[in-house]
Amino acid sequence: MQGAKEGERNTWLTSIAGSLLYAGTEPENAYQLLDAINREFCTPPLGDREVNSIFKSILKRR
């Protein structure tokens, strides 16, 4: 996994969230994975509020 830098983080995490949920991952597990991916692979990591916003947006579309 390459990760994402500023300017790419929101789009990248949105894609990952959608992929996790589409694959049938339980929402709680998908969120935990998304949060871990953000912390480990985004430079700098997005704040908790932004990650929450991304996840909620994708969860609504599901």
JSON list of N, CA, C and O in Angstrom, two decimals:
[
{"chain": "A", "resi": 1, "resn": "MET", "atom": "N", "xyz": [0.85, -1.17, 0.00]},
{"chain": "A", "resi": 1, "resn": "MET", "atom": "CA", "xyz": [0.00, 0.00, 0.00]},
{"chain": "A", "resi": 1, "resn": "MET", "atom": "C", "xyz": [0.90, 1.23, 0.00]},
{"chain": "A", "resi": 1, "resn": "MET", "atom": "O", "xyz": [1.79, 1.35, 0.83]},
{"chain": "A", "resi": 2, "resn": "GLN", "atom": "N", "xyz": [0.67, 2.12, -0.94]},
{"chain": "A", "resi": 2, "resn": "GLN", "atom": "CA", "xyz": [1.51, 3.30, -1.07]},
{"chain": "A", "resi": 2, "resn": "GLN", "atom": "C", "xyz": [1.18, 4.40, -0.09]},
{"chain": "A", "resi": 2, "resn": "GLN", "atom": "O", "xyz": [2.04, 5.13, 0.33]},
{"chain": "A", "resi": 3, "resn": "GLY", "atom": "N", "xyz": [-0.07, 4.58, 0.23]},
{"chain": "A", "resi": 3, "resn": "GLY", "atom": "CA", "xyz": [-0.46, 5.68, 1.09]},
{"chain": "A", "resi": 3, "resn": "GLY", "atom": "C", "xyz": [-0.84, 6.90, 0.28]},
{"chain": "A", "resi": 3, "resn": "GLY", "atom": "O", "xyz": [-0.95, 6.84, -0.94]},
{"chain": "A", "resi": 4, "resn": "ALA", "atom": "N", "xyz": [-1.04, 8.01, 0.98]},
{"chain": "A", "resi": 4, "resn": "ALA", "atom": "CA", "xyz": [-1.46, 9.24, 0.31]},
{"chain": "A", "resi": 4, "resn": "ALA", "atom": "C", "xyz": [-0.90, 10.45, 1.04]},
{"chain": "A", "resi": 4, "resn": "ALA", "atom": "O", "xyz": [-0.73, 10.44, 2.25]},
{"chain": "A", "resi": 5, "resn": "LYS", "atom": "N", "xyz": [-0.61, 11.47, 0.26]},
{"chain": "A", "resi": 5, "resn": "LYS", "atom": "CA", "xyz": [-0.11, 12.73, 0.81]},
{"chain": "A", "resi": 5, "resn": "LYS", "atom": "C", "xyz": [-1.20, 13.78, 0.72]},
{"chain": "A", "resi": 5, "resn": "LYS", "atom": "O", "xyz": [-2.26, 13.53, 0.15]},
{"chain": "A", "resi": 6, "resn": "GLU", "atom": "N", "xyz": [-0.92, 14.95, 1.25]},
{"chain": "A", "resi": 6, "resn": "GLU", "atom": "CA", "xyz": [-1.89, 16.05, 1.19]},
{"chain": "A", "resi": 6, "resn": "GLU", "atom": "C", "xyz": [-2.39, 16.22, -0.23]},
{"chain": "A", "resi": 6, "resn": "GLU", "atom": "O", "xyz": [-1.62, 16.10, -1.18]},
{"chain": "A", "resi": 7, "resn": "GLY", "atom": "N", "xyz": [-3.67, 16.47, -0.35]},
{"chain": "A", "resi": 7, "resn": "GLY", "atom": "CA", "xyz": [-4.28, 16.63, -1.65]},
{"chain": "A", "resi": 7, "resn": "GLY", "atom": "C", "xyz": [-4.86, 15.34, -2.22]},
{"chain": "A", "resi": 7, "resn": "GLY", "atom": "O", "xyz": [-5.62, 15.37, -3.17]},
{"chain": "A", "resi": 8, "resn": "GLU", "atom": "N", "xyz": [-4.47, 14.21, -1.65]},
{"chain": "A", "resi": 8, "resn": "GLU", "atom": "CA", "xyz": [-4.94, 12.91, -2.13]},
{"chain": "A", "resi": 8, "resn": "GLU", "atom": "C", "xyz": [-5.66, 12.12, -1.04]},
{"chain": "A", "resi": 8, "resn": "GLU", "atom": "O", "xyz": [-6.31, 11.12, -1.33]},
{"chain": "A", "resi": 9, "resn": "ARG", "atom": "N", "xyz": [-5.49, 12.54, 0.20]},
{"chain": "A", "resi": 9, "resn": "ARG", "atom": "CA", "xyz": [-5.93, 11.73, 1.34]},
{"chain": "A", "resi": 9, "resn": "ARG", "atom": "C", "xyz": [-7.43, 11.48, 1.36]},
{"chain": "A", "resi": 9, "resn": "ARG", "atom": "O", "xyz": [-7.87, 10.34, 1.55]},
{"chain": "A", "resi": 10, "resn": "ASN", "atom": "N", "xyz": [-8.25, 12.51, 1.18]},
{"chain": "A", "resi": 10, "resn": "ASN", "atom": "CA", "xyz": [-9.71, 12.34, 1.24]},
{"chain": "A", "resi": 10, "resn": "ASN", "atom": "C", "xyz": [-10.20, 11.37, 0.18]},
{"chain": "A", "resi": 10, "resn": "ASN", "atom": "O", "xyz": [-10.98, 10.46, 0.48]},
{"chain": "A", "resi": 11, "resn": "THR", "atom": "N", "xyz": [-9.76, 11.57, -1.04]},
{"chain": "A", "resi": 11, "resn": "THR", "atom": "CA", "xyz": [-10.18, 10.71, -2.14]},
{"chain": "A", "resi": 11, "resn": "THR", "atom": "C", "xyz": [-9.73, 9.28, -1.91]},
{"chain": "A", "resi": 11, "resn": "THR", "atom": "O", "xyz": [-10.50, 8.33, -2.12]},
{"chain": "A", "resi": 12, "resn": "TRP", "atom": "N", "xyz": [-8.51, 9.12, -1.46]},
{"chain": "A", "resi": 12, "resn": "TRP", "atom": "CA", "xyz": [-7.96, 7.78, -1.24]},
{"chain": "A", "resi": 12, "resn": "TRP", "atom": "C", "xyz": [-8.71, 7.06, -0.13]},
{"chain": "A", "resi": 12, "resn": "TRP", "atom": "O", "xyz": [-9.10, 5.90, -0.29]},
{"chain": "A", "resi": 13, "resn": "LEU", "atom": "N", "xyz": [-8.95, 7.74, 0.99]},
{"chain": "A", "resi": 13, "resn": "LEU", "atom": "CA", "xyz": [-9.67, 7.11, 2.10]},
{"chain": "A", "resi": 13, "resn": "LEU", "atom": "C", "xyz": [-11.14, 6.84, 1.74]},
{"chain": "A", "resi": 13, "resn": "LEU", "atom": "O", "xyz": [-11.71, 5.83, 2.17]},
{"chain": "A", "resi": 14, "resn": "THR", "atom": "N", "xyz": [-11.73, 7.71, 0.95]},
{"chain": "A", "resi": 14, "resn": "THR", "atom": "CA", "xyz": [-13.11, 7.49, 0.50]},
{"chain": "A", "resi": 14, "resn": "THR", "atom": "C", "xyz": [-13.18, 6.21, -0.32]},
{"chain": "A", "resi": 14, "resn": "THR", "atom": "O", "xyz": [-14.08, 5.38, -0.15]},
{"chain": "A", "resi": 15, "resn": "SER", "atom": "N", "xyz": [-12.23, 6.03, -1.20]},
{"chain": "A", "resi": 15, "resn": "SER", "atom": "CA", "xyz": [-12.18, 4.83, -2.03]},
{"chain": "A", "resi": 15, "resn": "SER", "atom": "C", "xyz": [-12.00, 3.57, -1.18]},
{"chain": "A", "resi": 15, "resn": "SER", "atom": "O", "xyz": [-12.66, 2.55, -1.40]},
{"chain": "A", "resi": 16, "resn": "ILE", "atom": "N", "xyz": [-11.13, 3.65, -0.20]},
{"chain": "A", "resi": 16, "resn": "ILE", "atom": "CA", "xyz": [-10.90, 2.50, 0.67]},
{"chain": "A", "resi": 16, "resn": "ILE", "atom": "C", "xyz": [-12.15, 2.18, 1.48]},
{"chain": "A", "resi": 16, "resn": "ILE", "atom": "O", "xyz": [-12.55, 1.01, 1.58]},
{"chain": "A", "resi": 17, "resn": "ALA", "atom": "N", "xyz": [-12.80, 3.20, 2.03]},
{"chain": "A", "resi": 17, "resn": "ALA", "atom": "CA", "xyz": [-14.03, 2.98, 2.81]},
{"chain": "A", "resi": 17, "resn": "ALA", "atom": "C", "xyz": [-15.09, 2.30, 1.95]},
{"chain": "A", "resi": 17, "resn": "ALA", "atom": "O", "xyz": [-15.73, 1.33, 2.37]},
{"chain": "A", "resi": 18, "resn": "GLY", "atom": "N", "xyz": [-15.27, 2.79, 0.73]},
{"chain": "A", "resi": 18, "resn": "GLY", "atom": "CA", "xyz": [-16.24, 2.19, -0.18]},
{"chain": "A", "resi": 18, "resn": "GLY", "atom": "C", "xyz": [-15.91, 0.75, -0.50]},
{"chain": "A", "resi": 18, "resn": "GLY", "atom": "O", "xyz": [-16.78, -0.12, -0.51]},
{"chain": "A", "resi": 19, "resn": "SER", "atom": "N", "xyz": [-14.65, 0.48, -0.74]},
{"chain": "A", "resi": 19, "resn": "SER", "atom": "CA", "xyz": [-14.22, -0.88, -1.06]},
{"chain": "A", "resi": 19, "resn": "SER", "atom": "C", "xyz": [-14.45, -1.83, 0.10]},
{"chain": "A", "resi": 19, "resn": "SER", "atom": "O", "xyz": [-14.91, -2.96, -0.09]},
{"chain": "A", "resi": 20, "resn": "LEU", "atom": "N", "xyz": [-14.13, -1.39, 1.30]},
{"chain": "A", "resi": 20, "resn": "LEU", "atom": "CA", "xyz": [-14.32, -2.23, 2.48]},
{"chain": "A", "resi": 20, "resn": "LEU", "atom": "C", "xyz": [-15.80, -2.56, 2.68]},
{"chain": "A", "resi": 20, "resn": "LEU", "atom": "O", "xyz": [-16.15, -3.73, 2.91]},
{"chain": "A", "resi": 21, "resn": "LEU", "atom": "N", "xyz": [-16.65, -1.56, 2.58]},
{"chain": "A", "resi": 21, "resn": "LEU", "atom": "CA", "xyz": [-18.08, -1.78, 2.79]},
{"chain": "A", "resi": 21, "resn": "LEU", "atom": "C", "xyz": [-18.68, -2.61, 1.66]},
{"chain": "A", "resi": 21, "resn": "LEU", "atom": "O", "xyz": [-19.52, -3.48, 1.89]},
{"chain": "A", "resi": 22, "resn": "TYR", "atom": "N", "xyz": [-18.27, -2.35, 0.43]},
{"chain": "A", "resi": 22, "resn": "TYR", "atom": "CA", "xyz": [-18.76, -3.10, -0.73]},
{"chain": "A", "resi": 22, "resn": "TYR", "atom": "C", "xyz": [-18.40, -4.58, -0.60]},
{"chain": "A", "resi": 22, "resn": "TYR", "atom": "O", "xyz": [-19.15, -5.46, -1.02]},
{"chain": "A", "resi": 23, "resn": "ALA", "atom": "N", "xyz": [-17.24, -4.85, -0.02]},
{"chain": "A", "resi": 23, "resn": "ALA", "atom": "CA", "xyz": [-16.77, -6.23, 0.15]},
{"chain": "A", "resi": 23, "resn": "ALA", "atom": "C", "xyz": [-17.50, -6.95, 1.28]},
{"chain": "A", "resi": 23, "resn": "ALA", "atom": "O", "xyz": [-17.29, -8.14, 1.48]},
{"chain": "A", "resi": 24, "resn": "GLY", "atom": "N", "xyz": [-18.35, -6.23, 2.01]},
{"chain": "A", "resi": 24, "resn": "GLY", "atom": "CA", "xyz": [-19.13, -6.86, 3.06]},
{"chain": "A", "resi": 24, "resn": "GLY", "atom": "C", "xyz": [-18.54, -6.74, 4.46]},
{"chain": "A", "resi": 24, "resn": "GLY", "atom": "O", "xyz": [-19.02, -7.38, 5.39]},
{"chain": "A", "resi": 25, "resn": "THR", "atom": "N", "xyz": [-17.51, -5.93, 4.61]},
{"chain": "A", "resi": 25, "resn": "THR", "atom": "CA", "xyz": [-16.93, -5.72, 5.93]},
{"chain": "A", "resi": 25, "resn": "THR", "atom": "C", "xyz": [-17.95, -5.03, 6.83]},
{"chain": "A", "resi": 25, "resn": "THR", "atom": "O", "xyz": [-18.62, -4.10, 6.40]},
{"chain": "A", "resi": 26, "resn": "GLU", "atom": "N", "xyz": [-18.09, -5.52, 8.04]},
{"chain": "A", "resi": 26, "resn": "GLU", "atom": "CA", "xyz": [-19.00, -4.89, 8.99]},
{"chain": "A", "resi": 26, "resn": "GLU", "atom": "C", "xyz": [-18.58, -3.44, 9.20]},
{"chain": "A", "resi": 26, "resn": "GLU", "atom": "O", "xyz": [-17.38, -3.15, 9.29]},
{"chain": "A", "resi": 27, "resn": "PRO", "atom": "N", "xyz": [-19.54, -2.52, 9.29]},
{"chain": "A", "resi": 27, "resn": "PRO", "atom": "CA", "xyz": [-19.21, -1.09, 9.42]},
{"chain": "A", "resi": 27, "resn": "PRO", "atom": "C", "xyz": [-18.22, -0.78, 10.56]},
{"chain": "A", "resi": 27, "resn": "PRO", "atom": "O", "xyz": [-17.30, 0.01, 10.36]},
{"chain": "A", "resi": 28, "resn": "GLU", "atom": "N", "xyz": [-18.39, -1.39, 11.71]},
{"chain": "A", "resi": 28, "resn": "GLU", "atom": "CA", "xyz": [-17.48, -1.11, 12.83]},
{"chain": "A", "resi": 28, "resn": "GLU", "atom": "C", "xyz": [-16.04, -1.52, 12.48]},
{"chain": "A", "resi": 28, "resn": "GLU", "atom": "O", "xyz": [-15.09, -0.79, 12.74]},
{"chain": "A", "resi": 29, "resn": "ASN", "atom": "N", "xyz": [-15.91, -2.69, 11.87]},
{"chain": "A", "resi": 29, "resn": "ASN", "atom": "CA", "xyz": [-14.57, -3.15, 11.46]},
{"chain": "A", "resi": 29, "resn": "ASN", "atom": "C", "xyz": [-14.00, -2.29, 10.36]},
{"chain": "A", "resi": 29, "resn": "ASN", "atom": "O", "xyz": [-12.80, -1.98, 10.36]},
{"chain": "A", "resi": 30, "resn": "ALA", "atom": "N", "xyz": [-14.84, -1.89, 9.42]},
{"chain": "A", "resi": 30, "resn": "ALA", "atom": "CA", "xyz": [-14.39, -1.03, 8.32]},
{"chain": "A", "resi": 30, "resn": "ALA", "atom": "C", "xyz": [-13.87, 0.30, 8.86]},
{"chain": "A", "resi": 30, "resn": "ALA", "atom": "O", "xyz": [-12.84, 0.80, 8.41]},
{"chain": "A", "resi": 31, "resn": "TYR", "atom": "N", "xyz": [-14.58, 0.85, 9.84]},
{"chain": "A", "resi": 31, "resn": "TYR", "atom": "CA", "xyz": [-14.14, 2.13, 10.41]},
{"chain": "A", "resi": 31, "resn": "TYR", "atom": "C", "xyz": [-12.80, 1.97, 11.11]},
{"chain": "A", "resi": 31, "resn": "TYR", "atom": "O", "xyz": [-11.91, 2.81, 10.97]},
{"chain": "A", "resi": 32, "resn": "GLN", "atom": "N", "xyz": [-12.64, 0.90, 11.87]},
{"chain": "A", "resi": 32, "resn": "GLN", "atom": "CA", "xyz": [-11.37, 0.67, 12.58]},
{"chain": "A", "resi": 32, "resn": "GLN", "atom": "C", "xyz": [-10.21, 0.53, 11.59]},
{"chain": "A", "resi": 32, "resn": "GLN", "atom": "O", "xyz": [-9.13, 1.07, 11.82]},
{"chain": "A", "resi": 33, "resn": "LEU", "atom": "N", "xyz": [-10.45, -0.19, 10.50]},
{"chain": "A", "resi": 33, "resn": "LEU", "atom": "CA", "xyz": [-9.42, -0.33, 9.47]},
{"chain": "A", "resi": 33, "resn": "LEU", "atom": "C", "xyz": [-9.10, 1.02, 8.82]},
{"chain": "A", "resi": 33, "resn": "LEU", "atom": "O", "xyz": [-7.94, 1.36, 8.61]},
{"chain": "A", "resi": 34, "resn": "LEU", "atom": "N", "xyz": [-10.15, 1.77, 8.50]},
{"chain": "A", "resi": 34, "resn": "LEU", "atom": "CA", "xyz": [-9.95, 3.08, 7.86]},
{"chain": "A", "resi": 34, "resn": "LEU", "atom": "C", "xyz": [-9.15, 4.00, 8.77]},
{"chain": "A", "resi": 34, "resn": "LEU", "atom": "O", "xyz": [-8.23, 4.69, 8.32]},
{"chain": "A", "resi": 35, "resn": "ASP", "atom": "N", "xyz": [-9.47, 3.99, 10.05]},
{"chain": "A", "resi": 35, "resn": "ASP", "atom": "CA", "xyz": [-8.74, 4.83, 11.01]},
{"chain": "A", "resi": 35, "resn": "ASP", "atom": "C", "xyz": [-7.27, 4.42, 11.09]},
{"chain": "A", "resi": 35, "resn": "ASP", "atom": "O", "xyz": [-6.38, 5.27, 11.07]},
{"chain": "A", "resi": 36, "resn": "ALA", "atom": "N", "xyz": [-7.01, 3.12, 11.13]},
{"chain": "A", "resi": 36, "resn": "ALA", "atom": "CA", "xyz": [-5.63, 2.63, 11.18]},
{"chain": "A", "resi": 36, "resn": "ALA", "atom": "C", "xyz": [-4.87, 2.98, 9.89]},
{"chain": "A", "resi": 36, "resn": "ALA", "atom": "O", "xyz": [-3.71, 3.40, 9.93]},
{"chain": "A", "resi": 37, "resn": "ILE", "atom": "N", "xyz": [-5.53, 2.82, 8.76]},
{"chain": "A", "resi": 37, "resn": "ILE", "atom": "CA", "xyz": [-4.90, 3.16, 7.47]},
{"chain": "A", "resi": 37, "resn": "ILE", "atom": "C", "xyz": [-4.57, 4.64, 7.43]},
{"chain": "A", "resi": 37, "resn": "ILE", "atom": "O", "xyz": [-3.49, 5.04, 6.99]},
{"chain": "A", "resi": 38, "resn": "ASN", "atom": "N", "xyz": [-5.49, 5.47, 7.90]},
{"chain": "A", "resi": 38, "resn": "ASN", "atom": "CA", "xyz": [-5.24, 6.90, 7.94]},
{"chain": "A", "resi": 38, "resn": "ASN", "atom": "C", "xyz": [-4.00, 7.22, 8.78]},
{"chain": "A", "resi": 38, "resn": "ASN", "atom": "O", "xyz": [-3.12, 7.97, 8.34]},
{"chain": "A", "resi": 39, "resn": "ARG", "atom": "N", "xyz": [-3.92, 6.64, 9.96]},
{"chain": "A", "resi": 39, "resn": "ARG", "atom": "CA", "xyz": [-2.79, 6.94, 10.86]},
{"chain": "A", "resi": 39, "resn": "ARG", "atom": "C", "xyz": [-1.46, 6.44, 10.32]},
{"chain": "A", "resi": 39, "resn": "ARG", "atom": "O", "xyz": [-0.44, 7.08, 10.50]},
{"chain": "A", "resi": 40, "resn": "GLU", "atom": "N", "xyz": [-1.48, 5.29, 9.64]},
{"chain": "A", "resi": 40, "resn": "GLU", "atom": "CA", "xyz": [-0.23, 4.67, 9.20]},
{"chain": "A", "resi": 40, "resn": "GLU", "atom": "C", "xyz": [0.21, 5.06, 7.79]},
{"chain": "A", "resi": 40, "resn": "GLU", "atom": "O", "xyz": [1.40, 5.02, 7.49]},
{"chain": "A", "resi": 41, "resn": "PHE", "atom": "N", "xyz": [-0.73, 5.40, 6.92]},
{"chain": "A", "resi": 41, "resn": "PHE", "atom": "CA", "xyz": [-0.38, 5.57, 5.52]},
{"chain": "A", "resi": 41, "resn": "PHE", "atom": "C", "xyz": [-0.69, 6.94, 4.92]},
{"chain": "A", "resi": 41, "resn": "PHE", "atom": "O", "xyz": [-0.42, 7.16, 3.74]},
{"chain": "A", "resi": 42, "resn": "CYS", "atom": "N", "xyz": [-1.27, 7.85, 5.70]},
{"chain": "A", "resi": 42, "resn": "CYS", "atom": "CA", "xyz": [-1.53, 9.20, 5.20]},
{"chain": "A", "resi": 42, "resn": "CYS", "atom": "C", "xyz": [-0.52, 10.16, 5.82]},
{"chain": "A", "resi": 42, "resn": "CYS", "atom": "O", "xyz": [-0.24, 10.10, 7.01]},
{"chain": "A", "resi": 43, "resn": "THR", "atom": "N", "xyz": [0.03, 11.02, 4.99]},
{"chain": "A", "resi": 43, "resn": "THR", "atom": "CA", "xyz": [1.04, 11.96, 5.44]},
{"chain": "A", "resi": 43, "resn": "THR", "atom": "C", "xyz": [0.61, 13.38, 5.14]},
{"chain": "A", "resi": 43, "resn": "THR", "atom": "O", "xyz": [0.55, 13.75, 3.97]},
{"chain": "A", "resi": 44, "resn": "PRO", "atom": "N", "xyz": [0.29, 14.17, 6.14]},
{"chain": "A", "resi": 44, "resn": "PRO", "atom": "CA", "xyz": [0.01, 13.79, 7.52]},
{"chain": "A", "resi": 44, "resn": "PRO", "atom": "C", "xyz": [-1.37, 13.16, 7.61]},
{"chain": "A", "resi": 44, "resn": "PRO", "atom": "O", "xyz": [-2.20, 13.35, 6.72]},
{"chain": "A", "resi": 45, "resn": "PRO", "atom": "N", "xyz": [-1.64, 12.43, 8.69]},
{"chain": "A", "resi": 45, "resn": "PRO", "atom": "CA", "xyz": [-2.96, 11.82, 8.84]},
{"chain": "A", "resi": 45, "resn": "PRO", "atom": "C", "xyz": [-4.05, 12.88, 8.93]},
{"chain": "A", "resi": 45, "resn": "PRO", "atom": "O", "xyz": [-3.82, 13.98, 9.44]},
{"chain": "A", "resi": 46, "resn": "LEU", "atom": "N", "xyz": [-5.23, 12.54, 8.43]},
{"chain": "A", "resi": 46, "resn": "LEU", "atom": "CA", "xyz": [-6.38, 13.43, 8.59]},
{"chain": "A", "resi": 46, "resn": "LEU", "atom": "C", "xyz": [-6.84, 13.38, 10.04]},
{"chain": "A", "resi": 46, "resn": "LEU", "atom": "O", "xyz": [-6.62, 12.38, 10.74]},
{"chain": "A", "resi": 47, "resn": "GLY", "atom": "N", "xyz": [-7.52, 14.42, 10.48]},
{"chain": "A", "resi": 47, "resn": "GLY", "atom": "CA", "xyz": [-8.06, 14.45, 11.83]},
{"chain": "A", "resi": 47, "resn": "GLY", "atom": "C", "xyz": [-9.24, 13.51, 11.97]},
{"chain": "A", "resi": 47, "resn": "GLY", "atom": "O", "xyz": [-9.85, 13.10, 10.97]},
{"chain": "A", "resi": 48, "resn": "ASP", "atom": "N", "xyz": [-9.56, 13.19, 13.20]},
{"chain": "A", "resi": 48, "resn": "ASP", "atom": "CA", "xyz": [-10.67, 12.26, 13.48]},
{"chain": "A", "resi": 48, "resn": "ASP", "atom": "C", "xyz": [-11.98, 12.75, 12.88]},
{"chain": "A", "resi": 48, "resn": "ASP", "atom": "O", "xyz": [-12.75, 11.94, 12.35]},
{"chain": "A", "resi": 49, "resn": "ARG", "atom": "N", "xyz": [-12.25, 14.04, 12.95]},
{"chain": "A", "resi": 49, "resn": "ARG", "atom": "CA", "xyz": [-13.50, 14.57, 12.41]},
{"chain": "A", "resi": 49, "resn": "ARG", "atom": "C", "xyz": [-13.61, 14.33, 10.91]},
{"chain": "A", "resi": 49, "resn": "ARG", "atom": "O", "xyz": [-14.68, 14.00, 10.39]},
{"chain": "A", "resi": 50, "resn": "GLU", "atom": "N", "xyz": [-12.50, 14.49, 10.21]},
{"chain": "A", "resi": 50, "resn": "GLU", "atom": "CA", "xyz": [-12.51, 14.29, 8.75]},
{"chain": "A", "resi": 50, "resn": "GLU", "atom": "C", "xyz": [-12.71, 12.82, 8.40]},
{"chain": "A", "resi": 50, "resn": "GLU", "atom": "O", "xyz": [-13.46, 12.49, 7.48]},
{"chain": "A", "resi": 51, "resn": "VAL", "atom": "N", "xyz": [-12.05, 11.93, 9.13]},
{"chain": "A", "resi": 51, "resn": "VAL", "atom": "CA", "xyz": [-12.23, 10.50, 8.89]},
{"chain": "A", "resi": 51, "resn": "VAL", "atom": "C", "xyz": [-13.67, 10.10, 9.17]},
{"chain": "A", "resi": 51, "resn": "VAL", "atom": "O", "xyz": [-14.29, 9.36, 8.39]},
{"chain": "A", "resi": 52, "resn": "ASN", "atom": "N", "xyz": [-14.24, 10.62, 10.26]},
{"chain": "A", "resi": 52, "resn": "ASN", "atom": "CA", "xyz": [-15.64, 10.34, 10.58]},
{"chain": "A", "resi": 52, "resn": "ASN", "atom": "C", "xyz": [-16.56, 10.81, 9.47]},
{"chain": "A", "resi": 52, "resn": "ASN", "atom": "O", "xyz": [-17.50, 10.11, 9.08]},
{"chain": "A", "resi": 53, "resn": "SER", "atom": "N", "xyz": [-16.30, 12.00, 8.96]},
{"chain": "A", "resi": 53, "resn": "SER", "atom": "CA", "xyz": [-17.13, 12.57, 7.90]},
{"chain": "A", "resi": 53, "resn": "SER", "atom": "C", "xyz": [-17.07, 11.72, 6.63]},
{"chain": "A", "resi": 53, "resn": "SER", "atom": "O", "xyz": [-18.10, 11.44, 6.00]},
{"chain": "A", "resi": 54, "resn": "ILE", "atom": "N", "xyz": [-15.88, 11.30, 6.25]},
{"chain": "A", "resi": 54, "resn": "ILE", "atom": "CA", "xyz": [-15.71, 10.45, 5.08]},
{"chain": "A", "resi": 54, "resn": "ILE", "atom": "C", "xyz": [-16.49, 9.15, 5.26]},
{"chain": "A", "resi": 54, "resn": "ILE", "atom": "O", "xyz": [-17.25, 8.74, 4.38]},
{"chain": "A", "resi": 55, "resn": "PHE", "atom": "N", "xyz": [-16.33, 8.52, 6.41]},
{"chain": "A", "resi": 55, "resn": "PHE", "atom": "CA", "xyz": [-16.97, 7.24, 6.64]},
{"chain": "A", "resi": 55, "resn": "PHE", "atom": "C", "xyz": [-18.48, 7.35, 6.66]},
{"chain": "A", "resi": 55, "resn": "PHE", "atom": "O", "xyz": [-19.18, 6.55, 6.04]},
{"chain": "A", "resi": 56, "resn": "LYS", "atom": "N", "xyz": [-18.99, 8.35, 7.34]},
{"chain": "A", "resi": 56, "resn": "LYS", "atom": "CA", "xyz": [-20.45, 8.54, 7.41]},
{"chain": "A", "resi": 56, "resn": "LYS", "atom": "C", "xyz": [-21.03, 8.78, 6.02]},
{"chain": "A", "resi": 56, "resn": "LYS", "atom": "O", "xyz": [-22.10, 8.29, 5.69]},
{"chain": "A", "resi": 57, "resn": "SER", "atom": "N", "xyz": [-20.31, 9.54, 5.21]},
{"chain": "A", "resi": 57, "resn": "SER", "atom": "CA", "xyz": [-20.77, 9.84, 3.85]},
{"chain": "A", "resi": 57, "resn": "SER", "atom": "C", "xyz": [-20.89, 8.56, 3.03]},
{"chain": "A", "resi": 57, "resn": "SER", "atom": "O", "xyz": [-21.89, 8.35, 2.32]},
{"chain": "A", "resi": 58, "resn": "ILE", "atom": "N", "xyz": [-19.89, 7.70, 3.12]},
{"chain": "A", "resi": 58, "resn": "ILE", "atom": "CA", "xyz": [-19.91, 6.46, 2.35]},
{"chain": "A", "resi": 58, "resn": "ILE", "atom": "C", "xyz": [-20.95, 5.50, 2.92]},
{"chain": "A", "resi": 58, "resn": "ILE", "atom": "O", "xyz": [-21.65, 4.81, 2.18]},
{"chain": "A", "resi": 59, "resn": "LEU", "atom": "N", "xyz": [-21.07, 5.46, 4.23]},
{"chain": "A", "resi": 59, "resn": "LEU", "atom": "CA", "xyz": [-22.04, 4.57, 4.87]},
{"chain": "A", "resi": 59, "resn": "LEU", "atom": "C", "xyz": [-23.47, 4.91, 4.45]},
{"chain": "A", "resi": 59, "resn": "LEU", "atom": "O", "xyz": [-24.29, 4.00, 4.25]},
{"chain": "A", "resi": 60, "resn": "LYS", "atom": "N", "xyz": [-23.78, 6.18, 4.26]},
{"chain": "A", "resi": 60, "resn": "LYS", "atom": "CA", "xyz": [-25.12, 6.60, 3.83]},
{"chain": "A", "resi": 60, "resn": "LYS", "atom": "C", "xyz": [-25.44, 6.09, 2.42]},
{"chain": "A", "resi": 60, "resn": "LYS", "atom": "O", "xyz": [-26.59, 5.82, 2.11]},
{"chain": "A", "resi": 61, "resn": "ARG", "atom": "N", "xyz": [-24.45, 6.00, 1.58]},
{"chain": "A", "resi": 61, "resn": "ARG", "atom": "CA", "xyz": [-24.65, 5.59, 0.18]},
{"chain": "A", "resi": 61, "resn": "ARG", "atom": "C", "xyz": [-24.79, 4.09, 0.02]},
{"chain": "A", "resi": 61, "resn": "ARG", "atom": "O", "xyz": [-25.14, 3.61, -1.04]},
{"chain": "A", "resi": 62, "resn": "ARG", "atom": "N", "xyz": [-24.48, 3.38, 1.02]},
{"chain": "A", "resi": 62, "resn": "ARG", "atom": "CA", "xyz": [-24.44, 1.93, 0.97]},
{"chain": "A", "resi": 62, "resn": "ARG", "atom": "C", "xyz": [-25.81, 1.33, 0.89]},
{"chain": "A", "resi": 62, "resn": "ARG", "atom": "O", "xyz": [-26.80, 1.70, 1.30]}
]
